[in-house]
Structure formats: C-alpha cells, structure tokens
Coordinates of C-alpha atoms in Angstrom, one line a residue:
M1 CA 1.5 6.6 21.3
T2 CA 0.2 4.2 24.0
T3 CA -3.0 2.4 24.8
P4 CA -4.9 4.0 27.6
E5 CA -5.9 1.8 30.9
A6 CA -9.1 3.3 31.4
V7 CA -11.5 3.9 29.0
S8 CA -14.8 5.3 30.4
P9 CA -13.3 8.3 32.4
L10 CA -12.4 9.3 29.1
L11 CA -15.3 8.6 26.9
P12 CA -18.5 8.6 29.0
A13 CA -21.7 6.7 27.5
D14 CA -24.7 8.8 26.3
A15 CA -23.1 12.2 26.4
E16 CA -22.3 14.1 23.3
R17 CA -19.1 15.2 23.2
R18 CA -16.9 17.8 20.9
L19 CA -13.8 17.8 19.5
H20 CA -10.7 19.2 20.5
P21 CA -11.2 23.4 20.8
G22 CA -8.2 23.6 18.2
S23 CA -10.3 21.2 15.6
W24 CA -11.4 24.3 13.3
L25 CA -7.6 25.5 12.8
F26 CA -6.6 21.7 11.2
V27 CA -9.7 21.7 9.4
L28 CA -8.6 25.0 7.6
L29 CA -5.4 23.9 7.0
Q30 CA -6.9 20.6 4.9
N31 CA -9.2 23.4 3.3
L32 CA -6.5 26.0 2.6
R33 CA -4.5 22.6 1.1
Q34 CA -7.5 22.1 -1.5
F35 CA -8.3 25.9 -2.5
I36 CA -4.0 27.1 -2.0
V37 CA -3.8 27.2 -6.2
P38 CA -7.0 29.5 -6.7
L39 CA -6.0 31.5 -3.6
A40 CA -2.3 31.9 -4.9
V41 CA -3.4 32.8 -8.4
L42 CA -5.6 35.8 -6.9
L43 CA -2.8 37.0 -4.8
F44 CA 0.2 37.3 -7.2
A45 CA -2.5 38.4 -9.7
G46 CA -3.2 41.3 -7.6
G47 CA 0.3 42.0 -7.1
R48 CA 1.4 42.7 -10.7
R49 CA -1.3 44.8 -11.1
D50 CA -1.4 48.8 -10.7
D51 CA -5.1 49.3 -11.7
G52 CA -6.7 49.2 -8.9
Y53 CA -7.1 45.5 -8.3
P54 CA -8.3 44.5 -5.1
W55 CA -5.5 42.6 -3.5
W56 CA -7.4 42.1 -0.3
L57 CA -9.9 39.7 -2.4
P58 CA -8.2 36.8 -1.7
M59 CA -8.3 37.7 2.1
L60 CA -12.2 37.3 1.8
G61 CA -11.6 33.7 0.6
V62 CA -9.4 32.8 3.5
G63 CA -11.8 34.3 5.8
A64 CA -14.6 32.4 4.2
L65 CA -12.7 29.0 5.0
V66 CA -11.8 30.4 8.3
V67 CA -16.0 30.5 8.8
V68 CA -16.6 27.1 7.1
S69 CA -14.3 25.5 9.6
I70 CA -15.1 27.1 12.8
W71 CA -19.1 26.2 11.6
Q72 CA -17.9 22.6 10.7
Y73 CA -16.8 22.5 14.5
L74 CA -19.1 24.0 16.5
T75 CA -21.5 21.4 14.9
F76 CA -20.0 18.2 15.0
R77 CA -21.0 16.0 17.7
Y78 CA -20.3 12.4 18.8
R79 CA -21.9 10.2 21.1
I80 CA -20.8 6.7 22.9
A81 CA -23.6 4.0 22.8
D82 CA -23.9 0.8 23.5
D83 CA -23.2 -1.1 20.4
R84 CA -22.9 1.9 18.0
L85 CA -20.8 5.4 17.8
I86 CA -23.6 8.1 16.6
V87 CA -22.1 11.2 14.6
R88 CA -24.2 14.5 14.3
S89 CA -23.2 17.4 12.2
G90 CA -24.3 20.6 10.2
L91 CA -27.2 22.9 11.4
L92 CA -28.8 23.9 8.1
E93 CA -28.4 20.4 6.5
R94 CA -28.1 18.1 9.6
S95 CA -26.9 14.8 9.5
V96 CA -26.9 11.8 11.8
R97 CA -24.8 8.7 11.6
Q98 CA -25.2 5.6 13.4
I99 CA -22.2 3.2 13.3
P100 CA -21.9 -0.2 14.8
Y101 CA -18.9 -1.1 16.5
S102 CA -18.9 -4.4 14.8
R103 CA -19.1 -2.5 11.3
I104 CA -16.0 -0.5 11.7
H105 CA -13.2 -2.0 9.4
N106 CA -10.3 0.1 10.4
V107 CA -9.4 2.7 13.1
A108 CA -6.9 4.7 12.0
I109 CA -5.1 7.3 13.9
H110 CA -2.3 9.9 12.3
Q111 CA -0.5 12.5 14.1
S112 CA 1.4 14.7 11.9
L113 CA 4.3 17.3 13.6
L114 CA 1.6 19.8 14.4
H115 CA -0.4 17.3 15.8
R116 CA 2.4 16.0 17.9
L117 CA 3.4 19.3 18.9
I118 CA -0.2 20.3 20.4
G119 CA -1.0 16.5 21.7
V120 CA -3.9 15.7 19.4
A121 CA -4.7 13.3 16.6
E122 CA -7.2 13.0 13.8
V123 CA -9.0 9.4 13.8
R124 CA -10.4 7.7 10.6
L125 CA -13.2 4.8 11.0
E126 CA -13.4 3.2 8.0
S127 CA -15.9 0.0 7.1
A128 CA -15.3 -2.7 4.5
G129 CA -16.9 -0.7 1.8
G130 CA -17.3 2.8 0.3
T131 CA -14.9 5.3 -1.0
K132 CA -14.4 7.4 2.3
P133 CA -14.2 6.8 5.6
E134 CA -17.4 6.3 8.1
A135 CA -16.3 9.5 10.2
E136 CA -13.4 11.9 10.2
M137 CA -12.5 13.0 13.8
R138 CA -10.1 16.3 13.2
V139 CA -9.2 16.2 16.0
L140 CA -9.5 14.8 19.4
R141 CA -7.0 14.9 22.2
L142 CA -4.5 12.0 21.9
P143 CA -5.8 9.9 24.9
E144 CA -9.1 10.4 23.4
A145 CA -8.5 9.1 20.6
L146 CA -6.5 5.8 21.7
A147 CA -9.3 5.2 24.2
L148 CA -12.1 5.1 21.2
E149 CA -10.2 3.1 19.6
Q150 CA -9.9 0.5 22.5
L151 CA -13.5 0.8 22.8
I152 CA -14.1 0.2 19.7
R153 CA -11.8 -2.8 19.6
D154 CA -13.3 -4.3 22.3
R155 CA -17.0 -3.5 21.8
G156 CA -16.6 -4.8 18.2
S157 CA -15.4 -8.3 19.4
A158 CA -17.6 -8.6 22.1
P159 CA -20.8 -10.9 22.0
A160 CA -24.1 -9.1 21.4
T161 CA -25.2 -10.1 25.1
A162 CA -22.3 -8.2 26.6
A163 CA -23.0 -5.3 24.2
A164 CA -26.3 -5.1 25.1
D165 CA -25.6 -5.1 29.0
G166 CA -23.0 -2.3 27.8
A167 CA -20.2 -4.2 29.2
A168 CA -17.1 -5.3 27.4
P169 CA -14.8 -8.1 28.6
P170 CA -11.6 -6.5 29.5
A171 CA -8.8 -5.4 26.6
P172 CA -6.7 -7.9 26.3
A173 CA -2.9 -7.5 26.6
G174 CA -1.4 -6.5 23.3
T175 CA 1.4 -8.9 21.7
T176 CA 4.1 -7.6 19.6
L177 CA 4.6 -9.9 16.3
L178 CA 7.3 -7.5 15.1
A179 CA 9.3 -4.3 15.6
L180 CA 11.7 -2.8 13.2
S181 CA 15.0 -1.0 14.7
T182 CA 16.7 1.5 12.8
I183 CA 18.8 -0.9 10.9
E184 CA 16.2 -3.0 9.8
V185 CA 14.5 0.1 8.4
V186 CA 17.7 1.1 6.9
K187 CA 18.1 -2.4 5.0
L188 CA 14.6 -1.5 4.2
G189 CA 15.4 1.5 2.5
L190 CA 18.3 0.1 0.5
I191 CA 16.1 -2.8 -0.8
S192 CA 13.1 -0.7 -1.9
N193 CA 14.8 1.9 -3.6
R194 CA 11.7 4.2 -3.5
G195 CA 14.2 7.0 -4.3
M196 CA 14.4 6.1 -7.8
I197 CA 10.4 6.4 -7.9
V198 CA 10.6 9.8 -6.1
V199 CA 13.3 10.8 -8.5
A200 CA 11.6 9.9 -11.8
G201 CA 8.0 11.4 -10.5
A202 CA 9.7 14.5 -10.0
V203 CA 11.7 14.4 -13.5
A204 CA 8.0 13.8 -15.6
L205 CA 6.2 16.6 -13.3
S206 CA 9.2 18.8 -14.4
F207 CA 8.7 18.3 -18.0
Q208 CA 5.1 19.4 -17.6
V209 CA 5.4 22.0 -15.1
L210 CA 8.7 23.9 -16.5
P211 CA 8.5 25.6 -19.8
E212 CA 9.1 23.2 -23.1
R213 CA 12.3 21.9 -23.3
T214 CA 13.8 23.6 -20.2
M215 CA 14.4 20.0 -18.4
G216 CA 15.9 18.6 -21.4
R217 CA 18.1 21.5 -21.7
W218 CA 19.7 21.2 -17.9
L219 CA 19.8 17.5 -18.6
F220 CA 21.8 17.9 -21.9
E221 CA 23.9 20.5 -20.3
G222 CA 24.6 19.0 -17.3
G223 CA 25.9 16.0 -19.2
R224 CA 27.7 17.9 -21.4
E225 CA 29.7 19.7 -18.4
A226 CA 30.0 16.2 -16.2
F227 CA 31.8 14.9 -19.9
G228 CA 33.9 18.2 -20.2
Y229 CA 34.9 18.0 -16.6
A230 CA 35.8 14.2 -16.9
S231 CA 38.0 15.1 -20.4
G232 CA 39.9 17.9 -18.2
F233 CA 41.8 15.0 -16.7
A234 CA 41.3 11.7 -18.3
T235 CA 43.0 11.4 -21.4
T236 CA 41.8 8.1 -22.6
W237 CA 38.3 7.0 -23.5
L238 CA 38.8 4.2 -20.6
A239 CA 39.5 6.7 -18.5
K240 CA 36.7 8.8 -19.6
G241 CA 34.7 6.0 -19.3
M242 CA 35.5 5.0 -15.7
V243 CA 35.0 8.6 -14.6
L244 CA 31.6 8.9 -15.9
A245 CA 31.0 5.2 -14.4
A246 CA 32.0 7.0 -11.2
F247 CA 29.3 9.7 -11.7
V248 CA 26.8 7.3 -12.3
A249 CA 27.8 5.4 -9.2
V250 CA 27.7 8.3 -6.9
A251 CA 24.2 9.5 -8.2
L252 CA 22.8 5.8 -8.1
A253 CA 24.6 5.8 -3.8
L254 CA 22.3 9.6 -3.5
I255 CA 19.1 7.9 -4.6
R256 CA 19.5 5.0 -2.4
A257 CA 20.4 7.5 0.1
F258 CA 17.1 9.1 -0.4
S259 CA 15.6 5.8 -0.2
V260 CA 16.9 5.0 3.0
L261 CA 15.5 8.6 4.5
L262 CA 12.3 7.9 3.3
A263 CA 12.3 4.5 4.7
L264 CA 12.8 6.1 8.1
V265 CA 10.2 9.0 8.0
R266 CA 7.8 6.4 6.9
Y267 CA 8.8 3.3 9.2
H268 CA 10.5 4.5 12.1
G269 CA 9.3 3.2 14.9
F270 CA 7.0 0.3 13.6
R271 CA 5.4 -2.0 15.8
L272 CA 2.7 -4.6 14.6
Q273 CA 1.1 -5.9 17.7
R274 CA -2.0 -8.4 17.8
Q275 CA -4.6 -7.2 20.6
G276 CA -7.1 -9.9 21.0
R277 CA -8.8 -10.4 17.2
R278 CA -7.1 -7.2 15.7
L279 CA -4.0 -6.0 14.5
T280 CA -2.3 -2.4 15.0
V281 CA 0.5 -1.2 13.2
E282 CA 2.1 2.1 14.5
R283 CA 4.9 3.7 12.8
G284 CA 6.4 7.2 11.7
L285 CA 9.0 9.8 12.4
L286 CA 8.2 12.8 11.9
S287 CA 4.2 11.7 11.0
R288 CA 2.9 9.1 13.2
S289 CA 0.3 6.9 12.4
R290 CA -2.0 4.0 14.4
S291 CA -4.0 2.0 11.9
S292 CA -5.9 -0.9 13.6
V293 CA -7.5 -3.7 11.4
P294 CA -9.7 -7.0 12.6
R295 CA -7.9 -10.2 11.6
R296 CA -11.4 -11.4 9.8
R297 CA -11.3 -8.5 7.4
I298 CA -7.8 -9.6 5.9
Q299 CA -8.8 -11.5 2.5
A300 CA -5.4 -12.5 0.9
W301 CA -1.1 -12.5 1.9
T302 CA 1.1 -12.1 -0.5
L303 CA 5.1 -12.6 0.6
R304 CA 8.1 -11.1 -1.7
E305 CA 11.5 -11.6 -2.2
S306 CA 13.8 -9.8 -4.7
V307 CA 16.8 -10.2 -5.4
L308 CA 17.9 -7.8 -2.5
H309 CA 15.8 -9.1 0.1
R310 CA 17.9 -12.7 -0.7
L311 CA 21.0 -10.7 -0.2
F312 CA 19.9 -9.1 3.2
A313 CA 17.7 -12.4 4.0
R314 CA 14.9 -10.6 4.2
R315 CA 11.3 -10.8 2.6
T316 CA 8.0 -8.6 2.8
L317 CA 4.8 -9.5 3.8
E318 CA 1.9 -7.8 2.6
I319 CA -2.2 -8.4 2.9
D320 CA -5.3 -7.6 0.9
T321 CA -8.4 -5.9 3.4
A322 CA -11.6 -5.3 2.1
S323 CA -11.8 -1.8 1.6
A324 CA -8.0 -1.3 0.7
R325 CA -7.2 1.5 -1.5
A326 CA -3.9 2.1 -3.3
G327 CA -1.5 4.0 -1.1
D328 CA 0.4 3.6 1.8
G329 CA -2.1 2.4 4.5
Q330 CA -1.6 5.8 7.1
G331 CA -5.2 6.3 6.7
N332 CA -3.9 10.0 6.3
A333 CA -5.3 13.3 4.2
N334 CA -3.8 12.1 1.4
G335 CA -6.4 9.6 0.8
Q336 CA -4.5 6.2 2.0
R337 CA -6.7 4.0 3.9
G338 CA -6.1 0.6 5.4
L339 CA -3.1 -2.0 6.1
D340 CA -0.8 -2.7 3.4
A341 CA 2.5 -4.3 4.8
L342 CA 2.3 -6.6 7.8
A343 CA 5.9 -6.7 8.0
P344 CA 7.7 -4.5 5.5
I345 CA 10.9 -6.2 6.3
A346 CA 11.5 -9.3 8.2
P347 CA 13.3 -12.6 8.4
P348 CA 11.4 -15.6 6.7
D349 CA 10.8 -17.0 9.6
T350 CA 9.7 -14.1 11.1
C351 CA 7.2 -14.0 8.5
D352 CA 6.0 -17.5 8.6
A353 CA 5.4 -17.0 12.2
I354 CA 3.2 -14.2 11.7
L355 CA 1.4 -16.2 9.0
R356 CA 0.8 -19.1 11.1
D357 CA -0.5 -16.3 14.3
I358 CA -2.4 -14.5 12.7
A359 CA -4.0 -16.2 10.0
V360 CA -3.9 -19.6 12.0
L361 CA -1.9 -21.9 9.5
P362 CA -0.2 -24.3 11.9
A363 CA 1.3 -26.3 8.4
W364 CA 2.8 -23.1 6.8
P365 CA 4.6 -23.2 4.9
P366 CA 3.2 -26.3 3.2
A367 CA 5.4 -29.2 3.2
E368 CA 4.5 -30.6 -0.8
W369 CA 4.4 -27.8 -3.7
R370 CA 2.8 -29.5 -6.5
P371 CA 4.2 -28.6 -9.6
L372 CA 3.0 -27.5 -12.7
H373 CA 2.6 -29.3 -16.2
P374 CA 5.9 -31.2 -17.2
R375 CA 6.0 -28.6 -20.6
A376 CA 5.4 -25.3 -18.8
W377 CA 8.7 -24.1 -19.4
L378 CA 8.1 -25.0 -23.3
R379 CA 4.9 -22.8 -22.8
L380 CA 6.5 -19.9 -21.2
L381 CA 9.3 -20.0 -23.5
L382 CA 7.0 -20.2 -26.7
G383 CA 5.4 -17.0 -25.6
D384 CA 8.3 -15.3 -25.4
A385 CA 9.7 -16.8 -28.5
L386 CA 6.6 -15.3 -30.7
L387 CA 7.2 -12.0 -29.2
T388 CA 10.9 -11.9 -29.5
A389 CA 10.2 -13.0 -33.4
V390 CA 7.7 -10.3 -34.0
L391 CA 10.4 -7.7 -32.6
C392 CA 13.1 -8.8 -34.0
G393 CA 11.2 -8.8 -37.9
V394 CA 10.1 -4.6 -37.1
L395 CA 13.9 -4.0 -35.9
A396 CA 15.1 -5.7 -39.1
W397 CA 12.8 -3.9 -41.4
F398 CA 14.4 -0.6 -39.7
F399 CA 18.0 -1.4 -39.3
Q400 CA 18.3 -4.5 -41.3
W401 CA 20.5 -7.3 -40.3
W402 CA 21.2 -5.8 -37.0
G403 CA 17.8 -6.5 -35.8
A404 CA 18.5 -10.1 -35.9
L405 CA 20.7 -9.8 -33.0
G406 CA 17.7 -9.8 -30.8
L407 CA 17.2 -13.5 -31.7
L408 CA 20.6 -14.0 -28.7
W409 CA 17.8 -13.1 -26.2
L410 CA 16.4 -16.5 -27.0
P411 CA 18.7 -18.7 -24.7
W412 CA 18.3 -16.7 -22.0
S413 CA 14.6 -16.9 -22.2
G414 CA 14.7 -20.3 -22.4
F415 CA 16.9 -20.5 -18.9
V416 CA 14.5 -18.1 -17.2
A417 CA 11.2 -20.5 -18.6
R418 CA 13.2 -23.7 -17.1
R419 CA 13.8 -22.0 -14.0
H420 CA 10.6 -20.2 -13.2
A421 CA 8.7 -23.5 -14.4
A422 CA 10.8 -25.5 -11.8
R423 CA 10.1 -23.0 -8.8
A424 CA 6.6 -22.2 -10.0
G425 CA 3.6 -24.3 -7.6
Y426 CA 0.6 -24.7 -5.8
A427 CA -0.7 -26.1 -2.5
I428 CA -4.4 -26.5 -1.7
D429 CA -6.4 -28.0 1.4
D430 CA -10.0 -27.9 3.1
A431 CA -9.1 -24.2 4.1
L432 CA -6.2 -23.0 2.0
V433 CA -4.9 -22.3 -1.6
A434 CA -1.7 -20.8 -2.3
V435 CA 0.7 -19.7 -5.3
R436 CA 4.5 -19.6 -5.7
E437 CA 5.7 -18.0 -8.9
G438 CA 9.2 -16.2 -9.8
W439 CA 12.5 -16.8 -10.1
W440 CA 14.7 -13.7 -10.0
S441 CA 12.4 -11.3 -7.9
R442 CA 9.8 -14.3 -6.3
H443 CA 6.1 -14.0 -4.5
W444 CA 3.9 -16.7 -2.5
R445 CA 0.0 -15.6 -2.8
L446 CA -2.5 -17.2 -0.5
A447 CA -6.0 -16.9 0.6
E448 CA -8.5 -19.0 2.5
I449 CA -11.1 -20.9 0.7
G450 CA -13.5 -19.2 2.7
K451 CA -12.3 -15.5 1.6
L452 CA -12.6 -16.3 -2.6
Q453 CA -15.5 -14.9 -4.0
A454 CA -15.3 -16.0 -7.5
V455 CA -13.4 -18.7 -9.5
E456 CA -12.6 -18.8 -13.5
L457 CA -10.9 -21.6 -15.7
R458 CA -8.8 -19.9 -18.6
Q459 CA -7.4 -21.4 -21.6
S460 CA -5.3 -19.4 -24.3
P461 CA -4.4 -21.0 -27.7
L462 CA -1.1 -22.1 -26.6
D463 CA -2.6 -23.6 -23.7
R464 CA -4.9 -25.6 -25.8
G465 CA -2.1 -26.7 -27.9
F466 CA -0.2 -27.6 -25.0
G467 CA -3.2 -29.3 -23.1
M468 CA -3.3 -26.8 -20.3
A469 CA -5.4 -24.5 -18.6
S470 CA -4.8 -22.1 -15.8
V471 CA -7.1 -21.7 -12.8
W472 CA -8.1 -17.7 -11.4
L473 CA -9.2 -17.0 -8.2
D474 CA -10.6 -13.8 -7.1
T475 CA -10.7 -11.9 -3.6
A476 CA -11.9 -8.8 -2.3
G477 CA -9.5 -6.2 -1.9
A478 CA -7.0 -6.9 -4.2
G479 CA -4.9 -4.2 -5.2
A480 CA -3.6 -3.1 -8.6
L481 CA 0.0 -3.7 -8.1
A482 CA -0.7 -7.2 -5.8
P483 CA 0.5 -10.1 -8.1
Q484 CA -2.5 -12.4 -9.2
L485 CA -4.0 -15.3 -7.2
R486 CA -3.8 -17.9 -10.3
L487 CA -3.1 -21.8 -10.5
R488 CA -1.0 -21.7 -13.8
L489 CA -0.3 -24.2 -16.5
L490 CA -1.7 -27.1 -14.8
P491 CA -2.7 -30.3 -16.8
L492 CA -6.2 -29.5 -18.3
S493 CA -7.5 -32.6 -16.1
D494 CA -6.2 -31.4 -13.2
A495 CA -7.3 -27.5 -13.4
E496 CA -10.6 -28.8 -14.6
R497 CA -10.8 -30.9 -11.3
L498 CA -9.5 -28.2 -9.2
H499 CA -11.9 -25.5 -10.8
A500 CA -15.0 -27.5 -9.9
R501 CA -13.8 -28.5 -6.6
L502 CA -13.1 -25.0 -5.6
A503 CA -16.3 -23.5 -6.9
A504 CA -18.4 -26.3 -4.8
A505 CA -16.4 -24.8 -2.0
I506 CA -17.2 -21.1 -2.7
A507 CA -20.8 -22.1 -3.3
R508 CA -21.4 -24.3 0.1
R509 CA -19.7 -21.8 2.2
P510 CA -20.8 -18.0 3.2
L511 CA -18.7 -14.9 2.5
R512 CA -16.1 -14.3 5.2
W513 CA -15.5 -10.7 5.7

C-alpha cells in the first residue's frame, strides 16, 4: 500500500459515489461465512435422504444471499463534503449517516489475498465510541481507499476555517518511526510463542467437537507408542527419559516454528509511520492491513519486557485507545478494531524514542523512580505466605505430611518479593504518571494526567496493618489483558497526598480524547 499523491481527481467533492462493482461478491462471501453452518446442515441432511428431500433447498438460501448482496451494493452511496462524509444506504428502510472527519478515530484498510488479487480494499471508519464502525465500505479500489484515508487525515486535523473553505493543508510527508525486517519478525515469533496458544485452543476445541474421550484416547495412544518406541532402543530408565525429553524438545521446537510462521503472516512488512498528527501502521503477509489513528486518541502506553525479550535485547510497546477492543487491531472482519502495538518488537532505545516522539515526553525515561514503602517486600511475602499456608493445609489433609513440602516454596517467594519491591517504582510530574512493576517479566505503564478518568485510594486489611495504601488510576480503552495503572504499596501519607493531587488535577482539566 502506498499513499497517493493526489486526492481530488479520485474523490471529487459533492458527488455521490458507488462502491467497486465487485463489492457485492465480498458482501456475499461475508454473509456466507455467517450462514455456512445452517447451509451445510441443510445440504448434508438432503444428501443422506432417499425420500425425495429437496436437495436444492440450500441453493435457495445461497440465491437469497446473492440477492441481498447485490441489493446492498445498488443502494449504498457515499459523498465527500467539506467537513464530513455522508453515507446513504437502504431502499425500503433508508439511512443517511453523516460522519464529521474530526470525529473519526481510526481509518482501517484491510486487504485479504482475494482483495489484493483484484486490487481493492475494505475500509472501516471508526469513532471513539460504539461497538461497531461508523461506516463500512466493502469494497473500494485501492487508490480510492488510500485517497479517502488521506482526505480524512488532512481534513480531520485541519482548522475549522480551512474546512469551511473546502481546503485542507497539504499532507505532511510521512516519517517512518519503525520498520521490522524479516529477522525481527522471526525474533518476535520466538518471543511471543503464539503457537502454544493456538495449539492449546485447538486441543480445547477438539474436546468439545470430537466424540467423547476421542482426544484423550489419541493422546494416550500416542504417548504409549512414543514410550514403546523409546523402549525399543533404550534399555535403561535414564536412556528412556532422555529419549522422551528429546521428543518433548522436538514438539516444543515445532510449536516455536509455528509461532514464527504466525508472526510472519501477521507482521510481515510492518511499518509504523507518523503523518502529521496521525499514526499509521501497515502489516501482513497474505492479508495486508493498514490502520490509522490520531495521536490524541491514545489514552495510555505499556512497555513489556519478558525474559525472552531481555535475551534478544528487545521490548514491546503497546497503546490503549478510546475505542479499543480485544483483538489484533487489524480492523478486519473478525471484529478487531484500533491499534494495539506500535512496536511489536524493537530495541529499548527505539521504544523510548517512539515514546518521546509521539507522546511528546522529552524526559522519558524518568531520571528518578520513587520507591515503594520500605516494607513493601514483607507485605508481598505475607500475602503469598498466607495463600501458601492454606494450600499446604489442604494438601496435608489429603496427603498427610507430603503436603507440607509446599512450604519449601516460601524461600523462593521471599526472594521474588524482595526483587519485585526493589524494581517497582513510580514517577509523576505535572503532565505524566508512570509506574514500573515486575522482576521476571517487567512492564512500564504510563498515561498523561489529562487522559485520566478516575482516581481511587485502596487499602486492604494487610495494607492497613503495614500503614500502606495504593492509588488506582483509570483510563479509557484499557484492555482486559493490559496491566493496571496503579501506584502500589506506598506509605499512607504519600498515597493520600498523591490521591488528592491527582483528583484535583483531573477535576481541573477537561477530558482529552
């Protein structure tokens, strides 16, 4: 995908335009995916009967979907106005939707393999609220889709006077902030290990879809055959164990290879660009996606660093946006919206440079992180010790003194608590609040104070005993898997002071979307 230089010849103002003539075909394919199960049931049910069952009945359903798809194509129009996009659809039940350019949160352009072969693209226009896009255009010619994205980017950030005159400032040249090579994408696959997630999901699905105990029987028979094969040329238990360990290592290597393959399919050709006030991410091997979001829509930032990240000297930079939903952020037919990762993998210095450039944080990373309460490690250890004691008591009830072996976990818990408390900290100034947590797997979470929506002071019974409290902060668009933005285990006086300071700052500043 490349941004066209000229917009006006492709998108003349005040002229209603249709979608691509082949748009109905893609709408039909989308509808078929939704109704494939009932249509398959009707088709296979008719094929097994000899009593005159109308086998052509499913074809009527397909024909109805064809008519609906062509109907949607014939009744869909859109028009480019000075300050808004006007979308008309429907014939019996008509709809006219007016979408101001300044309210469009994300412009998502998606190309499947079929889209790329025909030279078209699917466009979704998303605002900061709602559960579905403001407009979906299946499909436009690719130059037209890119021209629409550029027009929305230019006019959405243009001053009101310029929009009223029907003129927008020239599009600024895009600045590439990050481009991932194939080697970097391979490293991402090795670090993320998404192959294990897919394999676990496939196994769980097989238990639901296959007949009862089928998957368990396959696993048992496969394990028995592997053990028998190992016993054929390994005579001692040590040799057998080594052979089985080799089998496990090969299986894990295959899962990692699958994870690398998934990363290549998803992130091949990844490019992050800053074009004026908008950020654009383009990626994909077979299906290409291009998503654009204004910088002002970013609500919070997350830096992640696992053990494997540190092994490769890399980090991941993610963002929360006002309309983010769980998913991969491609804005495709699977329901994902928005951007999730600005830098799926990058060196720490590159992630910090992106933060300084986009978030306008010249002092990032902070020069000084404020520590937690001096006894924060003891508070963390005590919580783990209470849970361990309860679990050991339950195990001892069933397994007698063997259950007490779980207490051997306590020294490790103490070590982890000390390391976590030593690394954790927070930084706060007039514009930014940031926290860092974790020891084995680390993360940094930060947000502009103007983007905070609520602040809460929390104390558990253990916190009160230690004279501690935590300050929890809420932002829009936080994902379910995103770490919490919280200042944990602070001295009570510091927590109360920060709570009052942040509450006053939130009350003074208007909400910045």
